[in-house]
Each structure stands twice: as C-alpha cells, then as structure tokens.
Short mmCIF file of C-alpha atoms in Angstrom, two decimals:
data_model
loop_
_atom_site.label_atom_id
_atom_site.label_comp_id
_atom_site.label_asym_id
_atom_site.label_seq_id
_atom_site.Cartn_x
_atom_site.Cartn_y
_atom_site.Cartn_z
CA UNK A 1 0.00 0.00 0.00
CA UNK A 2 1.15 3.73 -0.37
CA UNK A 3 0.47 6.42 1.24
CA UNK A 4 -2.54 8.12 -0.76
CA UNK A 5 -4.23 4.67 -0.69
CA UNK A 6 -3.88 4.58 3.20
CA UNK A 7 -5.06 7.69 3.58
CA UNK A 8 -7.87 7.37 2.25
CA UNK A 9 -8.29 4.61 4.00
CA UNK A 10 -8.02 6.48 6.85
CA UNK A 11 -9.97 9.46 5.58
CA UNK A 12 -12.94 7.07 5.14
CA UNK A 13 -12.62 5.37 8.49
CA UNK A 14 -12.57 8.65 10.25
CA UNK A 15 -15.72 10.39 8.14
CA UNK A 16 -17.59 7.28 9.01
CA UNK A 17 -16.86 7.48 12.66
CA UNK A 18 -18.23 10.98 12.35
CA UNK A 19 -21.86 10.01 11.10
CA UNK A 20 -21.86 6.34 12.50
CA UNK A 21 -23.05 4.59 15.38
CA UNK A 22 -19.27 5.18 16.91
CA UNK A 23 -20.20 8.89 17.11
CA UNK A 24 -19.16 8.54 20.89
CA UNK A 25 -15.92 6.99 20.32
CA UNK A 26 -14.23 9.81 20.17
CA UNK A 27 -15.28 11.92 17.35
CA UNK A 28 -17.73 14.95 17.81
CA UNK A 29 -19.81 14.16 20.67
CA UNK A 30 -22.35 15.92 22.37
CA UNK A 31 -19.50 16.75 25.17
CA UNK A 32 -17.45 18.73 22.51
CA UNK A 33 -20.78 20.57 20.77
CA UNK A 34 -21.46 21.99 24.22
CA UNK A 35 -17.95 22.41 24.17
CA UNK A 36 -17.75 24.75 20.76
CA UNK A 37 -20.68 26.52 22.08
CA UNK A 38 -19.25 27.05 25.02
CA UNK A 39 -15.86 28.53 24.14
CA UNK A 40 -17.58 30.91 20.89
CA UNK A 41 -19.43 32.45 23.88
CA UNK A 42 -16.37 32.98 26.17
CA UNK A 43 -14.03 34.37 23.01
CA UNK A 44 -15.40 37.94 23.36
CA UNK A 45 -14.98 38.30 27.32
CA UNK A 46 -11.36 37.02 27.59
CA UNK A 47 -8.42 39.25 27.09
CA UNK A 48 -6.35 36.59 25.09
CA UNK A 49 -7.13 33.81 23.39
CA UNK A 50 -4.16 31.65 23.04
CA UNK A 51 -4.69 28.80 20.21
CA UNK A 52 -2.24 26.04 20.50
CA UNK A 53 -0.90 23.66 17.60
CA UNK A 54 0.89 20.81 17.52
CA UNK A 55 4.52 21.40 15.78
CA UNK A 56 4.63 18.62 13.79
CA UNK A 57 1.24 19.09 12.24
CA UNK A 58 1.35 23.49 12.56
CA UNK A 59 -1.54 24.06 9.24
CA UNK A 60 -3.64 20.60 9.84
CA UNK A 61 -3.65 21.55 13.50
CA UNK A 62 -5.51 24.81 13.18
CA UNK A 63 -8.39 25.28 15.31
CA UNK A 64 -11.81 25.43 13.36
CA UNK A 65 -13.97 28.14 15.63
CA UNK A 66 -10.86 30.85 14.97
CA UNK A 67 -11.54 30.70 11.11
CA UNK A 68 -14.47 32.90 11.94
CA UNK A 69 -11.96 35.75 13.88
CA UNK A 70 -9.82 38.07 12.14
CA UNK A 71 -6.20 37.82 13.13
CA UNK A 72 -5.17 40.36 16.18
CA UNK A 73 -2.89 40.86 18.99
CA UNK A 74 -5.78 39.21 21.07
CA UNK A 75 -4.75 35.54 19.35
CA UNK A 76 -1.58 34.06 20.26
CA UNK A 77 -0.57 31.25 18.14
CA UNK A 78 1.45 28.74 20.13
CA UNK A 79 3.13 25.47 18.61
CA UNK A 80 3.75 22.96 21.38
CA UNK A 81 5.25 19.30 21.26
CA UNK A 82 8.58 20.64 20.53
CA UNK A 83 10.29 19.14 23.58
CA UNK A 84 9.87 22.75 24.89
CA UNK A 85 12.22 22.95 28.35
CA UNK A 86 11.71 24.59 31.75
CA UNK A 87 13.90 27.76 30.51
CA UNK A 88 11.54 28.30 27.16
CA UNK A 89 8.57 27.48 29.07
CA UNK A 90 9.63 30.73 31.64
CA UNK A 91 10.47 32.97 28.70
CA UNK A 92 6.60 32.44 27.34
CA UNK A 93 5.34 32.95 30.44
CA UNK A 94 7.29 36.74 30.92
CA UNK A 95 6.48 37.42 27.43
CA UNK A 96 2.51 36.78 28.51
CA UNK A 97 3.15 39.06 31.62
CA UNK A 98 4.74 41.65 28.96
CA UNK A 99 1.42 41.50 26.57
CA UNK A 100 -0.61 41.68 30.01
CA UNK A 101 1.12 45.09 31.60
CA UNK A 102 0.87 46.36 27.53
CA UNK A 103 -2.66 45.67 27.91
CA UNK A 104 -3.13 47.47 31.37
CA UNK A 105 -0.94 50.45 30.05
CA UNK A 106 -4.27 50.99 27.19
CA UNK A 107 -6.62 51.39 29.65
CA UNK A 108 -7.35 48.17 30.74
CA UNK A 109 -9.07 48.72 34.08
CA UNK A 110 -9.67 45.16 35.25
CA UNK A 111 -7.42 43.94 38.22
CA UNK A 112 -6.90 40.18 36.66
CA UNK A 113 -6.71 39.20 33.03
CA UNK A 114 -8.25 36.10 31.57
CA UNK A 115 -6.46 33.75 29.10
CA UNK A 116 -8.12 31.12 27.00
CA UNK A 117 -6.28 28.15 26.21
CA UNK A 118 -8.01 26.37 22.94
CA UNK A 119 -7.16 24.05 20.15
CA UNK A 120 -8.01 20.61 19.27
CA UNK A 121 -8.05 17.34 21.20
CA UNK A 122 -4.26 16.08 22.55
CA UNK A 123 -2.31 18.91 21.36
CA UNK A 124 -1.05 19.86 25.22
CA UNK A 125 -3.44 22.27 26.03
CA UNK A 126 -3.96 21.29 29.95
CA UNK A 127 0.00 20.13 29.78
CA UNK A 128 0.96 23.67 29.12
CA UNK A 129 -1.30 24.89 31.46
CA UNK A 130 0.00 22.77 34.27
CA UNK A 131 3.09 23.69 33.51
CA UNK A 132 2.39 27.60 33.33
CA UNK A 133 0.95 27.27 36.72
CA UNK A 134 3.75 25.32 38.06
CA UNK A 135 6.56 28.24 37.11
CA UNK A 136 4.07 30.94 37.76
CA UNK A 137 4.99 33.69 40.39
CA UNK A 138 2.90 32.46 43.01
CA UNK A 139 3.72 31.93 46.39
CA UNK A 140 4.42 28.60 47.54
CA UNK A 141 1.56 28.62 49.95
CA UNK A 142 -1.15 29.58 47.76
CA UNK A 143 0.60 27.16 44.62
CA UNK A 144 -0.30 24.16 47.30
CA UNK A 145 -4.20 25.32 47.05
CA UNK A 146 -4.41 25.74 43.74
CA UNK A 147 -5.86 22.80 41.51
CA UNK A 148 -4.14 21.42 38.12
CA UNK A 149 -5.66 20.55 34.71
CA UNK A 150 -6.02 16.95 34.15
CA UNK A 151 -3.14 15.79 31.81
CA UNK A 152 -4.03 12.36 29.27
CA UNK A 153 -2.18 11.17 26.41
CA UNK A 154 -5.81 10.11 25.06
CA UNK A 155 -7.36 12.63 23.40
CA UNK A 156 -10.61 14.38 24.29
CA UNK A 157 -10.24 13.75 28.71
CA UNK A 158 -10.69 17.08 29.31
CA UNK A 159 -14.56 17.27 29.24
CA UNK A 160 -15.82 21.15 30.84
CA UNK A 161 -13.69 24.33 30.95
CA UNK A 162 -11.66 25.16 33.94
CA UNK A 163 -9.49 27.87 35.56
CA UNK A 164 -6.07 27.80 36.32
CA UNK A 165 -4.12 30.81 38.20
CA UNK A 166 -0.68 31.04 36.53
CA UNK A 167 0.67 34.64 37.98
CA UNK A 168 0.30 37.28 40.37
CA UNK A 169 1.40 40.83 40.06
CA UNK A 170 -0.38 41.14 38.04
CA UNK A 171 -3.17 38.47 38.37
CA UNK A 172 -3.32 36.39 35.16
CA UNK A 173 -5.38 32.86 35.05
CA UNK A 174 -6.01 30.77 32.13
CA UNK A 175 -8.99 28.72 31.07
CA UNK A 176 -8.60 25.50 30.20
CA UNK A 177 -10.65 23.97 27.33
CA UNK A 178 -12.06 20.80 25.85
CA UNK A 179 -10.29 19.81 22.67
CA UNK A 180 -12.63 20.52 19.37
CA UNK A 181 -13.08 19.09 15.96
CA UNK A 182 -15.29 20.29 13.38
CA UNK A 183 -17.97 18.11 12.70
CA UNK A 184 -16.78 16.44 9.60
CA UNK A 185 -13.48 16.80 8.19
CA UNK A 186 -13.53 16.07 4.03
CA UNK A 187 -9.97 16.31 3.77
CA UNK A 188 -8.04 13.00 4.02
CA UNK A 189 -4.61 14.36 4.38
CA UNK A 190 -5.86 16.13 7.17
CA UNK A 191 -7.85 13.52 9.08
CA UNK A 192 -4.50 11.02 8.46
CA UNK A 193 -2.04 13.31 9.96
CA UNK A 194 -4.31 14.51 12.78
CA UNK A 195 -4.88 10.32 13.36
CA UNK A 196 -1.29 9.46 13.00
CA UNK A 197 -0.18 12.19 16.05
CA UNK A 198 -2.62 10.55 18.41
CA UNK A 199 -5.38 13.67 17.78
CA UNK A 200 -8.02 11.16 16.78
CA UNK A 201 -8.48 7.90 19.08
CA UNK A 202 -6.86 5.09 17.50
CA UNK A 203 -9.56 3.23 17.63
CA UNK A 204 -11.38 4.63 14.77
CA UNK A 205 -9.33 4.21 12.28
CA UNK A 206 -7.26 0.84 13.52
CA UNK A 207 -3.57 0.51 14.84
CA UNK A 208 -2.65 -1.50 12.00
CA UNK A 209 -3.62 1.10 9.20
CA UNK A 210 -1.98 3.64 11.43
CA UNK A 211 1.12 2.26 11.70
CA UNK A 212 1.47 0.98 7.94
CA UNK A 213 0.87 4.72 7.60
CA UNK A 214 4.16 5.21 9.63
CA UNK A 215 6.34 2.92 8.42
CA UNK A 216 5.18 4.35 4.99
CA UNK A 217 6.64 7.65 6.03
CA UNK A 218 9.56 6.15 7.48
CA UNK A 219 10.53 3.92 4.88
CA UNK A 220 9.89 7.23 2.10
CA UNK A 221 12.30 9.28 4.41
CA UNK A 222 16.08 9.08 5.03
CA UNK A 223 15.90 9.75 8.61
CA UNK A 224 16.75 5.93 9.10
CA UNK A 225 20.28 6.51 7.71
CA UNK A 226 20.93 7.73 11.82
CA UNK A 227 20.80 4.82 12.94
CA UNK A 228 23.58 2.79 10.51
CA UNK A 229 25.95 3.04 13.75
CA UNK A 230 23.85 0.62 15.76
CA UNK A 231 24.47 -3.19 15.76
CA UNK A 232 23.06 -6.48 17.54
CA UNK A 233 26.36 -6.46 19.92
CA UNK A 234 25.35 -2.67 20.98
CA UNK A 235 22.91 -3.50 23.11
CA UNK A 236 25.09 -6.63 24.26
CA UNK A 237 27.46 -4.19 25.83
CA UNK A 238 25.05 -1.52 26.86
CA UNK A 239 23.62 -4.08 29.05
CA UNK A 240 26.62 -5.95 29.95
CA UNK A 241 28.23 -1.87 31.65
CA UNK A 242 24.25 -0.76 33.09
CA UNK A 243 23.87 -0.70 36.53
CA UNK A 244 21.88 -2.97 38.57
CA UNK A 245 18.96 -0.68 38.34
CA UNK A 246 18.80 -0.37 34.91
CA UNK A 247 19.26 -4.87 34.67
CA UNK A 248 16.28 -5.12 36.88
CA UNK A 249 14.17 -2.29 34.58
CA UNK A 250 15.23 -4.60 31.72
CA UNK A 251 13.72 -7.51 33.59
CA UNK A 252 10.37 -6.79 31.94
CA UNK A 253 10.71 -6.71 28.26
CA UNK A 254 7.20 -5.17 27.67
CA UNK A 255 8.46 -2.32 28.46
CA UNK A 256 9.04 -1.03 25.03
CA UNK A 257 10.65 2.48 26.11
CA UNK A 258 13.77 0.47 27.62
CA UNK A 259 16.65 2.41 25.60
CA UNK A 260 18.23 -0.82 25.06
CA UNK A 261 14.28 -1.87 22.94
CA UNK A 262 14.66 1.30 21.22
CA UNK A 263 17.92 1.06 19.77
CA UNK A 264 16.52 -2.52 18.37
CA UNK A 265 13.89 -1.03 16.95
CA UNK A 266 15.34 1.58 14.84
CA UNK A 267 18.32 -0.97 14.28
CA UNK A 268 16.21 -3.51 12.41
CA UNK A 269 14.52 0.24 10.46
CA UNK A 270 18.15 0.67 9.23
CA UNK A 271 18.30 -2.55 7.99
CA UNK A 272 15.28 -3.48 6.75
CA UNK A 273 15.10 -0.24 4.20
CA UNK A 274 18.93 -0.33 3.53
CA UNK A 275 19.04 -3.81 2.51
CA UNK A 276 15.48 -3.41 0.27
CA UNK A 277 16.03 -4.39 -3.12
CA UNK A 278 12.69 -3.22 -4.61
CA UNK A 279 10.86 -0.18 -5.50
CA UNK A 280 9.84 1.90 -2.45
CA UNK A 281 7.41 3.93 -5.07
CA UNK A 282 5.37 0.54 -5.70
CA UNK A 283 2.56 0.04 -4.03
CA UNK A 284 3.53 -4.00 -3.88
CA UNK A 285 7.19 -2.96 -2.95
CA UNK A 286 6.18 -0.84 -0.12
CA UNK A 287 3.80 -3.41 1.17
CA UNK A 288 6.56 -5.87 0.74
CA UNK A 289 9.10 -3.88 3.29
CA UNK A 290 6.44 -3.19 5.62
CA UNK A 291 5.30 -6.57 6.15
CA UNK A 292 8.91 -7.49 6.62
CA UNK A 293 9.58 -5.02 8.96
CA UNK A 294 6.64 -5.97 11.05
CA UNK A 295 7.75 -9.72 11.27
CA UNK A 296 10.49 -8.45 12.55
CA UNK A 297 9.81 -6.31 14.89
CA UNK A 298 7.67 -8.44 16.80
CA UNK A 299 10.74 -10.05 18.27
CA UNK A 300 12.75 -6.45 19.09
CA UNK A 301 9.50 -5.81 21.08
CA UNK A 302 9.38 -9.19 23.00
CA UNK A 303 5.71 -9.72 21.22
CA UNK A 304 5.12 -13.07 20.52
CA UNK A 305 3.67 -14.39 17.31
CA UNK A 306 0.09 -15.84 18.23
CA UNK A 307 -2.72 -17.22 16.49
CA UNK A 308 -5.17 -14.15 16.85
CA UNK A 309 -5.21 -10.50 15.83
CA UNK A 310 -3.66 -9.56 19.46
CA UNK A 311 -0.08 -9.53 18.60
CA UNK A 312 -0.39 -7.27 15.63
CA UNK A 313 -1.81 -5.07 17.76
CA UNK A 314 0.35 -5.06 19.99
CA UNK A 315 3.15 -4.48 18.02
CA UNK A 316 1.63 -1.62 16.22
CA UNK A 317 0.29 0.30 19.12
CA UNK A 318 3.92 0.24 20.63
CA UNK A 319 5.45 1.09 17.18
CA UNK A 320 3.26 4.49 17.19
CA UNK A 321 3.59 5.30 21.09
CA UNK A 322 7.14 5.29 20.33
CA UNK A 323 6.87 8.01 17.10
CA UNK A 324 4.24 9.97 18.97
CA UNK A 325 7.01 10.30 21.83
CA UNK A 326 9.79 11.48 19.26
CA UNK A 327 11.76 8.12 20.04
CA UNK A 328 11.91 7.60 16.32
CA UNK A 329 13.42 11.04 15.40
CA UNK A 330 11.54 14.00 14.81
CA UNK A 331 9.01 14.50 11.59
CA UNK A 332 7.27 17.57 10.77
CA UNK A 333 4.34 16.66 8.17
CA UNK A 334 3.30 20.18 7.35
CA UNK A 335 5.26 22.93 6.75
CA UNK A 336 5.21 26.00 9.19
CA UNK A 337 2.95 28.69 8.41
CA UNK A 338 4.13 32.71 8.04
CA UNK A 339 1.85 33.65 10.54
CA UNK A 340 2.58 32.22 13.31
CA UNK A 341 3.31 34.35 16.49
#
C-alpha cells in the first residue's frame, strides 16, 4: 500500500466514525458541541485567546472556531510538542506578563486578566497549562491550594472548561478547554495526519492502518540513515556496563521504552530499508518492506507471534507510542505557516 491509498483509507474510516453509530468513540460528541458553544461564547470576554498547535502538524492543526476571527494581537498562536524545556517554558510565560502590563498600560481597568487556552483534542493544552501554573509567580503557599488541569495522552479527557491561576502581580489565570473538531473533516490528508499524532483515538481508524501509515513515512524518508551506527552487539554491551537498576528495569521486556528496545527497533529500520532491493514507489514494494519489517519487529519488542489478531496489535500500538514520543526522530508533516506568532 502507499500512502494516498492509506489515507484514504483512513480518511474514510474517520468520516464514518463521524456520522456512525461510533459517534461517541471519540469523534464529535455531544461533550465537545457543548464544548464549541461554550468557548464561541467565552471568546469575546477574555483578554487573550491563546490557540495552540501541535509542531509537527502546525496548518492541519488549526483550530476550526478561529476561522471565523480576524487575526489580532488578542490571538496568540502557540506550537507545542517541541520538547519545549523549563527555561523556554519561563520565557513564554514573561512574554505573557509583557502582553498583560501592555494591555493594562491601554486602559485596561480590570485587576486580573483572563487567558483562553483552545485548540483541538491532545495537542497539550492542559499540559501547558500545568506547567504555566507550576513556574508561575505564586507563592508557595497559595501554589499548594491551587488545583491542576487533568493531563491524558488520550485525546478528548478534558470534558468542561476550567481555571487555572498562573501569575500574580499582576493576576493572570487561564482557562482551560475541551479539545474541538469540526464536525466532519472532508480532507483525508488532514484527518491522516491529525490520526497518526494521536489527535483522533486510535480506535477509529485501527492501529494496523496507522502504523502501515508510519512505516510508509519512514521507509519514504532518510531519517533511518541515523541509525547505521547501531548493531546487535550494541545493546550486548550496553547491558553488559548498566547498573543494577537499569538490569532489573530490563527484567520486563514489555516495556518497550527500555533504551536498550529502542535502539533494536530503529536498528532492524536501518536494515530493513537499507538492505530493500525493490521499488519503495510501488505500491507492492512498499507493502513488501512493511510486512517485513513488522515480522520483525515483533521479536525487538518481546511480542510473541500468536494465532489471533492480538499480537499485531500489539506491536503496532507500541510502534506508534514510540513516534508519537519522538523516540523515532523528529518528523514535521506540514510545513510551518508565516503567521505564526
């Protein structure tokens, strides 16, 4: 399979989910229309609304209800999932307290200014939050009171709107919001990419089709060349020098985020595409390698080959955790638009 063919596999899957019976599987569900109606009333009454994207995915990641607002200093663009640290994380926060006291200095005669954090589902909305609140100038005392978003790597937990204090002096608290899809979404490039970064719940679509998606990408991309450097007898001697610690962590081999799993993983990759003899731009080819690679990869993640559609599974949901948490190198699928703040 290629990658047009799989997305619109995907595509399909997702647009069915949207008008089937598994409407409340995760798609647009009555939570997240009260949701939309909810926020489009708040938009007016909040100082700043601050959109957030996902990095990898900055255009397909827009936010649907902003469409309908012309761009202003009230809308703050933010693109998160870029392994932002502690020291970035503080420099957005003082450049939020900057905009605030701007804000105050043109007549702005309320004591506290409201934030709204939106976007759609499992982009780090409540994450960011958390972590705003956390580094906030608050005093330790009244930090211990103060409640914190819930945090999910599913999308679509976060269910009302909340508020979060992040700073005093001035006052500044953020709202927290659901994430929110449009109804339907025609475009299959869109709902693929927005599926394949864990925006859509896998189960709509399928692990398997997701993660032939991936290795589609992978396997089209030279990002594999990395890992040429890494050999069977690597992780020989990276275990044989860990400390005892790390031996008894490696005591349970389904835990695919071991280091010493991870540098299987991408070593089998390297070989797999390197050694290739076909055409990557056939559909047949392309299935070919993938299927290979799969076989294969059940053994690097200790996933034993049964009789039943488990093991598949199994070995493609820990093939995409481990994309979706960058231990397969970084991909950007869109390109990043001018306009971003």
């Amino acid at each position: 399979m290629d990658a047009a063919t799989l997305m619109r596999k995907i595509g399909s899957a997702i647009n069915e989910a949207a008008i089937g019976s598994r409407i409340t599987s995760g798609w647009y569900d009555p939570h997240m229309a009260a949701a939309s109606r909810a926020v489009v009333e708040r938009i007016p009454l909040v100082d700043f609304v601050l959109e957030v994207r996902d990095a990898r995915i900055p255009k397909t990641s827009e936010y649907e209800l902003m469409k309908n607002y012309l761009p202003s200093s009230k809308r703050i663009i933010i693109l998160n999932k870029t392994d932002l640290a502690d020291r970035s994380q503080t420099e957005f926060l003082t450049f939020l307290q900057a905009r605030v006291r701007e804000l105050k200095k043109s007549g702005h005669s309320s004591h506290a200014t409201t934030m709204m954090l939106v976007g759609i589902p499992n982009v780090g909305k409540s994450a960011l939050a958390n972590s705003l609140h956390q580094i906030g100038r608050i005093s330790a005392a009244e930090k211990g009171k103060l409640k914190n978003a819930i945090v999910s790597p599913q999308p679509g937990e976060t269910k009302n709107i909340s508020s979060l204090k992040i700073a005093s002096h001035p006052n500044i608290y953020v709202l927290d919001t659901p994430g929110i899809f449009p109804p339907k979404i025609l475009n299959i490039e869109v709902c693929s990419k927005l599926a394949l970064t864990g925006a859509i719940r896998d189960i709509l679509v399928g692990e398997q089709v997701l993660v032939q998606f991936l290795l589609t990408l992978i396997n089209s991309s030279d990002k594999y060349k990395k890992w040429g450097n890494l050999s069977a007898t690597d992780s020989l001697l990276e275990c044989s020098t860990c400390s005892s610690l790390e031996k008894r962590k490696r005591g349970y081999p389904s835990d695919h985020t071991q280091d010493i799993i991870v540098n299987d993983v991408r070593r089998i990759l390297f070989e797999t595409i390197s050694t290739f003899d076909g055409n990557l731009e056939d559909k047949k080819g392309m299935g070919n390698l993938i299927e290979t690679q799969l076989l294969a990869l059940h053994k690097a993640l200790h996933v034993p080959m049964g009789f039943d559609n488990d093991s598949p599974i199994k070995v493609a949901s820990k093939l995409l955790n481990l994309y979706r948490t960058g231990r397969l190198g970084r991909y950007t699928l869109d390109s990043l638009p001018n306009n971003t703040q």
